[in-house]
XYZ file of N, CA, C and O in Angstrom:
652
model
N 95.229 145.843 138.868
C 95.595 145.158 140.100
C 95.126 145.986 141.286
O 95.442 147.176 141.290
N 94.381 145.475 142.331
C 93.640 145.762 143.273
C 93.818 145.431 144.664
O 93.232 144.397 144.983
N 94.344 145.906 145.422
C 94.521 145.102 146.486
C 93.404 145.712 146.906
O 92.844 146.626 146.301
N 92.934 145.062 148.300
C 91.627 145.399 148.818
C 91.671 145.064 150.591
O 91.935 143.915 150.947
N 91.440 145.965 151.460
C 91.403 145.711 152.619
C 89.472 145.796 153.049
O 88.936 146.839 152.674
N 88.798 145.041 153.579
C 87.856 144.945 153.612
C 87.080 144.560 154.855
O 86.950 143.341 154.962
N 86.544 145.263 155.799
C 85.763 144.404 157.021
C 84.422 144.542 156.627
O 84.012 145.450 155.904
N 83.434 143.236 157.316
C 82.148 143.256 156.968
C 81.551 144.377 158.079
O 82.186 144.828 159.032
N 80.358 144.663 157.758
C 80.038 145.795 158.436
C 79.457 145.042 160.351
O 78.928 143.935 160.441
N 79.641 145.651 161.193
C 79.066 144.806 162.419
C 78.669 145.720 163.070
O 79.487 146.111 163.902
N 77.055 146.618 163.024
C 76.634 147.528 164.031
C 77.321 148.882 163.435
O 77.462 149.106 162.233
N 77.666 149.621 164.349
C 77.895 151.183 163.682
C 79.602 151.230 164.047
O 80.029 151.016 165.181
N 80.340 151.501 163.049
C 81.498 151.320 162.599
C 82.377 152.544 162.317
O 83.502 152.587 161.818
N 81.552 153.565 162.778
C 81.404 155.158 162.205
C 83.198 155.536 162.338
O 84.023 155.413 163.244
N 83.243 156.045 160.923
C 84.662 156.472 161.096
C 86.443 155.344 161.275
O 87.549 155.850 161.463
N 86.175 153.923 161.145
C 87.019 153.028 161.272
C 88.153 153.347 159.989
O 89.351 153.268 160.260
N 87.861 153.590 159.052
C 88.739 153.777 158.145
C 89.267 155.311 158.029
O 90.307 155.776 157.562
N 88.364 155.788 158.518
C 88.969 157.495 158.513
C 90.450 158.006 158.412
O 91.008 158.070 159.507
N 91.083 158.323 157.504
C 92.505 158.482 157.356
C 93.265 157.484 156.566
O 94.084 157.542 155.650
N 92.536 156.289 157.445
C 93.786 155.259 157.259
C 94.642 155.507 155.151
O 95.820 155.705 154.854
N 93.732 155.406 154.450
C 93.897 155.246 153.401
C 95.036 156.255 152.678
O 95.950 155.853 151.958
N 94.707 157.987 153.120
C 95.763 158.727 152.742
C 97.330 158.422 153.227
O 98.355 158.348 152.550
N 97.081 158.246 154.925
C 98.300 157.935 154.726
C 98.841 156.559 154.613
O 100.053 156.402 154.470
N 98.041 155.569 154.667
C 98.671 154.409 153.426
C 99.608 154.882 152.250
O 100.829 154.912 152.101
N 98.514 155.243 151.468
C 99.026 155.530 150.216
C 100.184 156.614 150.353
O 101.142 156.430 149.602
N 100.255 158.032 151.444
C 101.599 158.702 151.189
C 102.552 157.681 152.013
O 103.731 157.753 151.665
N 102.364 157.062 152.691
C 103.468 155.779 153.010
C 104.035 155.165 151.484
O 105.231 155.385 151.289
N 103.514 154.635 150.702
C 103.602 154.306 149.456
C 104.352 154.752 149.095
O 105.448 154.199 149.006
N 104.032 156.470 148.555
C 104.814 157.011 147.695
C 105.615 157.825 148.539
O 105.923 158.967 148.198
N 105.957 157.351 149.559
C 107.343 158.037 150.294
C 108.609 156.960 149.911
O 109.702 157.096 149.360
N 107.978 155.993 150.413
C 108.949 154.861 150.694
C 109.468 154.312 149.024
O 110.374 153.505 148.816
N 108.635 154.982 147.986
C 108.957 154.724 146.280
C 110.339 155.714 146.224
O 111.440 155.406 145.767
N 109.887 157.114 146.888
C 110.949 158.072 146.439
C 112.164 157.975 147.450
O 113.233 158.455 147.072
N 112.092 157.404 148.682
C 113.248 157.033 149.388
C 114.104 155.707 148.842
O 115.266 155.542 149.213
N 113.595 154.984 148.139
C 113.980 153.893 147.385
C 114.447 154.286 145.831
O 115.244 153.657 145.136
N 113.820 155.343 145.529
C 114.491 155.313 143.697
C 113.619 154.974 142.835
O 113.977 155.027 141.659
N 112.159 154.506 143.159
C 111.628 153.899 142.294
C 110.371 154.552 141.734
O 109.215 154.135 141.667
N 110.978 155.789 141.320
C 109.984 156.834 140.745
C 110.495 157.294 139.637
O 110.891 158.458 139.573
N 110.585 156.140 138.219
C 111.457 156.928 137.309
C 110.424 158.122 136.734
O 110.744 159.304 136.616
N 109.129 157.556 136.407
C 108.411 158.601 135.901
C 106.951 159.262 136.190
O 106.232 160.119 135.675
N 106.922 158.457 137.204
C 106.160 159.600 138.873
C 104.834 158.579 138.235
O 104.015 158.742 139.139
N 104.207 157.709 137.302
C 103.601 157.156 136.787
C 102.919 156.349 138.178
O 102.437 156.977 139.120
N 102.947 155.676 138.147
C 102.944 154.631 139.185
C 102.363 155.086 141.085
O 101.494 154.635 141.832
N 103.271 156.034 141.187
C 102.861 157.348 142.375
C 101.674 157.854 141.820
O 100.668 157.307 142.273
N 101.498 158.633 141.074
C 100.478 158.912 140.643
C 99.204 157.963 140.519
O 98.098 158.390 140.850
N 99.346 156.899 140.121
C 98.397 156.136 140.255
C 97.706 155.669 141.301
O 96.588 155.166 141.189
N 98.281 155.796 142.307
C 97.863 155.293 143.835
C 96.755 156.018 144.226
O 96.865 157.232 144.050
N 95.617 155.587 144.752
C 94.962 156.002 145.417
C 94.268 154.833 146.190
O 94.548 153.637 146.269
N 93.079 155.730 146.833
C 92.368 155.069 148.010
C 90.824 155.337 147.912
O 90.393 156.415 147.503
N 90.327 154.705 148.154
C 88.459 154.707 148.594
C 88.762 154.426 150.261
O 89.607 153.739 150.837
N 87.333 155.549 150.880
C 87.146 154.445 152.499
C 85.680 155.150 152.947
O 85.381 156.259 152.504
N 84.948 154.543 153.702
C 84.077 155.015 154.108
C 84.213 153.981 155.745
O 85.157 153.429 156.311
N 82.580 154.132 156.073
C 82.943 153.925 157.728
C 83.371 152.509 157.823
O 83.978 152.096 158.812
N 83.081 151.797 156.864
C 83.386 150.102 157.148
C 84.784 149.597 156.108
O 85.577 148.767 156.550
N 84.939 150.116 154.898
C 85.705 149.653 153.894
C 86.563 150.635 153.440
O 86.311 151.804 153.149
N 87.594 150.036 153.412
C 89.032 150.746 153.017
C 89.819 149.955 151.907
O 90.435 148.904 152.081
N 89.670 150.727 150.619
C 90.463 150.105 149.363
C 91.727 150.947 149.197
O 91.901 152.057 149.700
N 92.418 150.409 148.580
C 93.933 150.788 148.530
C 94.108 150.436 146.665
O 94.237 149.255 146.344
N 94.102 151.079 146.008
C 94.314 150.948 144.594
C 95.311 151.854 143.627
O 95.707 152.975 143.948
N 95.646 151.191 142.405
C 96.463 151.895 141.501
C 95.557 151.761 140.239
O 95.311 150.683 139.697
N 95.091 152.965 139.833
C 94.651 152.934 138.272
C 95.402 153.474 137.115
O 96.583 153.802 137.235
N 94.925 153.550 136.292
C 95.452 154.330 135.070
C 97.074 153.561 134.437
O 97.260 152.375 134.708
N 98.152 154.330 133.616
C 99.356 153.668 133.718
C 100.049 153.517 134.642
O 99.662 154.289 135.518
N 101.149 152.766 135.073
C 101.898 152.305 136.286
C 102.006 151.405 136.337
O 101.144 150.689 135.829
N 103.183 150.808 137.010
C 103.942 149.381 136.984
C 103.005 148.726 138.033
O 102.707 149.416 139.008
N 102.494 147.434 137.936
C 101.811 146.812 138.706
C 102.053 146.362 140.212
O 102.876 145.453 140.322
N 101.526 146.798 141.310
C 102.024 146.529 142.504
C 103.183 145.202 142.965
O 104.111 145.209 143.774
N 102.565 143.944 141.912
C 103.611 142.352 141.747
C 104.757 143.236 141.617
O 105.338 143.587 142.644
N 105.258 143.744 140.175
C 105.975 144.340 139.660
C 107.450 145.052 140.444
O 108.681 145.023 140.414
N 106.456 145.586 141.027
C 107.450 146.933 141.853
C 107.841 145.977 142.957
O 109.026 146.211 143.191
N 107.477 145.169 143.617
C 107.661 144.461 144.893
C 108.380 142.850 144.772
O 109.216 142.323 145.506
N 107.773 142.387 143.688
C 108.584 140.710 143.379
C 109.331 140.690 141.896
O 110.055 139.756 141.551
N 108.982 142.175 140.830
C 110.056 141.924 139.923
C 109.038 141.156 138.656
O 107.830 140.943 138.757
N 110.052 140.780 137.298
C 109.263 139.688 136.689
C 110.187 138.496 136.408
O 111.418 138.522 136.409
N 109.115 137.091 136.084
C 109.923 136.248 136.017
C 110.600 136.083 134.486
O 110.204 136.748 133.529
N 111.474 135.284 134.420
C 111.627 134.666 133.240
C 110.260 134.202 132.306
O 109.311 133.707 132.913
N 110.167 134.406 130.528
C 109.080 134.100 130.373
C 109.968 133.526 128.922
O 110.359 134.115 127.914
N 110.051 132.167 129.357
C 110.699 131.651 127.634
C 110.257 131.686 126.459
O 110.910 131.582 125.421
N 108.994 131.851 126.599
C 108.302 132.200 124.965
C 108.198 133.605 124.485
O 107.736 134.045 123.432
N 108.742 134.212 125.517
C 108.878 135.273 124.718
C 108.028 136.688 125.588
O 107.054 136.481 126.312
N 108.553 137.962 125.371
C 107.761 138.935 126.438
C 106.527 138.430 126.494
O 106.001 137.422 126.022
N 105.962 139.804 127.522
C 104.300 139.797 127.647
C 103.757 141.132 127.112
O 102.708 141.667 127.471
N 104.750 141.650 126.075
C 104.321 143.002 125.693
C 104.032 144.389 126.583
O 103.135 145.220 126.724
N 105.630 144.044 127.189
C 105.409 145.731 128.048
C 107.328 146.137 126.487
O 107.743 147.295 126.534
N 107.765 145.573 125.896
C 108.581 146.842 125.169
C 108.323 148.145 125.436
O 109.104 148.906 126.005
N 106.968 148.485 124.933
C 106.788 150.267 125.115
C 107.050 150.816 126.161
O 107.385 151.996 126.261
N 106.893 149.801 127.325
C 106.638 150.775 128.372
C 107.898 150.834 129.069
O 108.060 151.718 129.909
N 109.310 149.540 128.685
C 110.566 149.711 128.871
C 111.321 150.590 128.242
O 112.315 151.083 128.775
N 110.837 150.944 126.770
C 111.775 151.791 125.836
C 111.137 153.030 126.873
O 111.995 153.718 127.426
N 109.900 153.309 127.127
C 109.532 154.404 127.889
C 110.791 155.144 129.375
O 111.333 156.220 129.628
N 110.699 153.361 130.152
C 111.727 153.588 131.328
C 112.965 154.060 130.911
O 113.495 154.863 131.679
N 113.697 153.707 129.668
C 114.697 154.278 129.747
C 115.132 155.629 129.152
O 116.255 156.080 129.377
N 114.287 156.224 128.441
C 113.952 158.049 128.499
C 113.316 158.281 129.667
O 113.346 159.509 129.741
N 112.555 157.730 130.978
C 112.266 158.630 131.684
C 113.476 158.311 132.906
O 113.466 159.147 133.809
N 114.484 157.237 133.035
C 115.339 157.431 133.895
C 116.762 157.840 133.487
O 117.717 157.728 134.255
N 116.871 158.414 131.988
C 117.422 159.235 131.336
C 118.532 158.571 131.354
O 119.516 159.187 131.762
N 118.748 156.817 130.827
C 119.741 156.062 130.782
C 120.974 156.452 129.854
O 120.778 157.158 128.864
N 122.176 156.015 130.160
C 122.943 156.638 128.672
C 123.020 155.466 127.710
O 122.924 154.305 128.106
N 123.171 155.747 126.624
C 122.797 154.832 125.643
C 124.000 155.750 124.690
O 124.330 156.934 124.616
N 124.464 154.318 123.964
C 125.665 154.821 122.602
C 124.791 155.290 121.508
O 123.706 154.770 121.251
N 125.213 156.120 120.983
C 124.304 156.348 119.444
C 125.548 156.454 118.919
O 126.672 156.884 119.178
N 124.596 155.614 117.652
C 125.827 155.025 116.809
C 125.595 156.156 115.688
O 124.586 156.859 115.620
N 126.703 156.212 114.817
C 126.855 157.524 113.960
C 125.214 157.378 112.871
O 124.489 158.328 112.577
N 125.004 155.904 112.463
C 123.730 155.916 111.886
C 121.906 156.131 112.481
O 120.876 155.806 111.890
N 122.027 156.593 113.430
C 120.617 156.362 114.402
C 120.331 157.955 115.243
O 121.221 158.798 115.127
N 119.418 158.209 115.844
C 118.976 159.293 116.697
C 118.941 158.651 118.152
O 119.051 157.468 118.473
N 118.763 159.735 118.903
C 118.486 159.001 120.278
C 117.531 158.538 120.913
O 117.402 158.429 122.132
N 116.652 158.179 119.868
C 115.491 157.941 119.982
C 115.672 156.200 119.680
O 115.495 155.200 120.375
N 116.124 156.443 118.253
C 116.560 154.623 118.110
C 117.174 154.024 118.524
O 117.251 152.806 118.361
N 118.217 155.144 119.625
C 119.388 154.344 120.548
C 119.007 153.978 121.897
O 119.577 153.257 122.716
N 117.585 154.833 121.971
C 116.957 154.488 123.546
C 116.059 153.220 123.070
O 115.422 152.611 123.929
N 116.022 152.956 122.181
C 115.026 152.028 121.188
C 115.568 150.540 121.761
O 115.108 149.797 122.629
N 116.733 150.436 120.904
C 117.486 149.414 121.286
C 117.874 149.206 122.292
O 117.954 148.019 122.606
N 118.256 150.139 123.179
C 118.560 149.984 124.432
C 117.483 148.994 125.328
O 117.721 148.146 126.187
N 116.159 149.494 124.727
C 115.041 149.076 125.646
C 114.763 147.777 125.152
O 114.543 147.036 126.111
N 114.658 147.032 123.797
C 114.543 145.903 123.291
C 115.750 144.979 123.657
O 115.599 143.764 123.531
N 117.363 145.665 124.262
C 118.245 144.821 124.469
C 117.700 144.216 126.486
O 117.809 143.141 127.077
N 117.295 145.214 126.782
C 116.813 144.809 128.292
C 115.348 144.278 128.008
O 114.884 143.584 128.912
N 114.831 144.414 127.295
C 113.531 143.433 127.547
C 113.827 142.310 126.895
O 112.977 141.421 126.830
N 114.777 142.195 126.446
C 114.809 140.366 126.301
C 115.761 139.682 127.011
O 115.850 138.461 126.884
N 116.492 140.304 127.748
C 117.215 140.323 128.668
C 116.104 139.706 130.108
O 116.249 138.710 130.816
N 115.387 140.412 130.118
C 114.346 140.153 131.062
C 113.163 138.932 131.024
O 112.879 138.122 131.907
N 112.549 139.117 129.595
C 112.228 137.452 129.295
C 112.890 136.375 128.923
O 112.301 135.349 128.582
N 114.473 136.510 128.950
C 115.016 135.136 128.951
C 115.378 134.915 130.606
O 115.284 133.802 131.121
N 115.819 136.165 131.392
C 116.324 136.012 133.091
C 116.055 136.809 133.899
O 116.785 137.373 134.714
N 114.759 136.916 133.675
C 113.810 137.775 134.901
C 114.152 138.754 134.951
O 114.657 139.179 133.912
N 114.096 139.675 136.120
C 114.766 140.927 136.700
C 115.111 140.724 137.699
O 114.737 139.923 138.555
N 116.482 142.038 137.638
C 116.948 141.592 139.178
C 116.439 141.546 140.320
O 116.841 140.904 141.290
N 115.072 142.582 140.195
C 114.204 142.238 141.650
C 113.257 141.042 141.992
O 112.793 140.827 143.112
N 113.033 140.293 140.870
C 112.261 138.916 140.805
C 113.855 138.188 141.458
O 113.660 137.427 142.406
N 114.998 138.321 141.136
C 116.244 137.746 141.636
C 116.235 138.023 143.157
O 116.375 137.200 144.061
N 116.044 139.334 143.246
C 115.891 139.372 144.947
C 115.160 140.660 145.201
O 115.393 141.868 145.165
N 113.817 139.556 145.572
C 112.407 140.712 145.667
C 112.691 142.021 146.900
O 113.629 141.981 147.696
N 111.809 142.980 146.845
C 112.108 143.924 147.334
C 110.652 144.659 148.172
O 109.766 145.362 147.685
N 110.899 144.008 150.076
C 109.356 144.576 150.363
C 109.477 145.570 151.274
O 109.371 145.179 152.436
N 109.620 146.448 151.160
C 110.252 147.794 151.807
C 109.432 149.135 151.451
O 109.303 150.262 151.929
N 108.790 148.162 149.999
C 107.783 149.555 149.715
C 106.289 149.989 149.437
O 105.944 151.167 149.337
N 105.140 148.519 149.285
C 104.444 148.167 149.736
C 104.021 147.622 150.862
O 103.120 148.168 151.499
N 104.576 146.518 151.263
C 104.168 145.598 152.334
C 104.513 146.387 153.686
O 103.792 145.991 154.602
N 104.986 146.916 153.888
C 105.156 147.926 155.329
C 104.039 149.061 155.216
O 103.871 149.324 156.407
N 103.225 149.843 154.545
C 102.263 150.773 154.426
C 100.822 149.739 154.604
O 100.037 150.019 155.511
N 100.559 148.646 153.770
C 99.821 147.494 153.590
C 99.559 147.517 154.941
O 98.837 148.270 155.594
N 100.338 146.465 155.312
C 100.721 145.853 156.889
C 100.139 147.023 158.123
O 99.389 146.628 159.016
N 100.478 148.134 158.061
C 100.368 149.398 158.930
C 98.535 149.591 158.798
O 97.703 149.750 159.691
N 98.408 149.519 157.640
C 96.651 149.800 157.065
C 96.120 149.020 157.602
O 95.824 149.247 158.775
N 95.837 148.031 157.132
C 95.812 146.711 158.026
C 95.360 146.301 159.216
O 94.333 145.797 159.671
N 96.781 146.781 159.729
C 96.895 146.807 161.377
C 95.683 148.047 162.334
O 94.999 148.015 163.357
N 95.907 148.745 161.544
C 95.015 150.314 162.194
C 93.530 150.084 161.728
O 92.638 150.665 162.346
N 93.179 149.157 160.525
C 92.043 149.763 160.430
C 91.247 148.502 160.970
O 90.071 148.749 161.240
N 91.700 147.082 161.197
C 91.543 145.706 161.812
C 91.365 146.401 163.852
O 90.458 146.162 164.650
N 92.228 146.980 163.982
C 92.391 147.786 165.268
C 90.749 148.416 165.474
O 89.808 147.872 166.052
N 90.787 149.572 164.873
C 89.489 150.747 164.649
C 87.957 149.946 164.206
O 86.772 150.152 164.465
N 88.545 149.171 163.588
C 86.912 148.218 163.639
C 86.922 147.224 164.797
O 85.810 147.184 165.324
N 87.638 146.567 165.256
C 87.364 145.693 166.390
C 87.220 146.469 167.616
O 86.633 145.937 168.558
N 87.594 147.441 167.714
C 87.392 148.948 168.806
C 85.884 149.154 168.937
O 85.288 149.196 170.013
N 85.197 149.307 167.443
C 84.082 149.695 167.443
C 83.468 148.686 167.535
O 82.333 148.854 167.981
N 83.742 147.659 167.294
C 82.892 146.186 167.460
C 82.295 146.101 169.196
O 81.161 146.311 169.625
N 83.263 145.801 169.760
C 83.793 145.799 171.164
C 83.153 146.822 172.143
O 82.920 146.569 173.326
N 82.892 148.000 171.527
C 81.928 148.870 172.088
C 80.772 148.864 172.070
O 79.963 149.197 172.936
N 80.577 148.307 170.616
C 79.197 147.885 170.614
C 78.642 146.289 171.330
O 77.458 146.255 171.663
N 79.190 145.465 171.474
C 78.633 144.494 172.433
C 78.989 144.924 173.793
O 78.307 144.258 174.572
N 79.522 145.494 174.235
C 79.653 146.350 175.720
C 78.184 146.683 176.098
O 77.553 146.355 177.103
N 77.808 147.423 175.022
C 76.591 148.212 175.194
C 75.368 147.660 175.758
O 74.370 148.369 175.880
């Protein structure tokens, strides 16, 4: 998943994106760790940025919860997951949930179940942030990028038909 901020090039543009992108992205992962939503730094980590004088990308590679994800939640899916189990049994060893272990099991099979009882939990009734989405931690850094780098190119536009 890619979001992409993009102006076409118009004359010399030198420097329009300059910055913008780092602190996008530490906007990002500020507003993740002022919110809670860094169980396993995965996702933060993934963030980065491309920019040169005309184009400014804003991206997440590698593992990490998908930008939808973190911001609208998932929906209900009646037929059944979409095959993230692993990566829920994962969430709940890395946000170090408590879980019963029963006298027959390790805590490994108790974080097991734990994670198969919330992921079907989740494909029969969404999550609670698909219940009530949450834009506090993308869309304000987005929006700011956006704004500054739509700004810094029409600046340079503007100078150049002056000329």
């Amino acid at each position: 998943n890619r979001m992409q901020i993009t102006e076409e090039r118009r004359g010399d543009t030198s420097g329009a994106a300059e910055g913008i992108g780092e602190r996008c992205v530490n906007s990002i992962r500020t507003a993740m760790a002022s919110a809670n939503e860094n169980a396993s730094g995965r996702t933060s980590a993934s963030l980065g940025y491309k920019e040169d004088n005309y184009n400014l990308l804003v991206f997440a590679d590698g593992e990490h919860a998908p930008f939808h994800t973190t911001q609208w939640g998932n929906k209900p899916t009646p037929k059944g997951g979409n095959g993230f189990l692993p990566q829920i049994i994962q969430w709940v060893k890395d946000k170090r949930l408590s879980v019963d272990v029963k006298p027959t099991e390790t805590l490994e099979q108790a974080q097991a179940r734990a994670g198969r009882a919330i992921y079907t939990k989740i494909w029969r009734e969404g999550t609670e942030r698909y219940k009530s989405p949450r834009q506090d931690i993308y869309t304000p850094a987005l929006d700011a990028a956006i704004g500054e780098f739509t700004n810094k190119v029409a600046g340079a536009v503007v100078k150049i038909l002056l000329k």
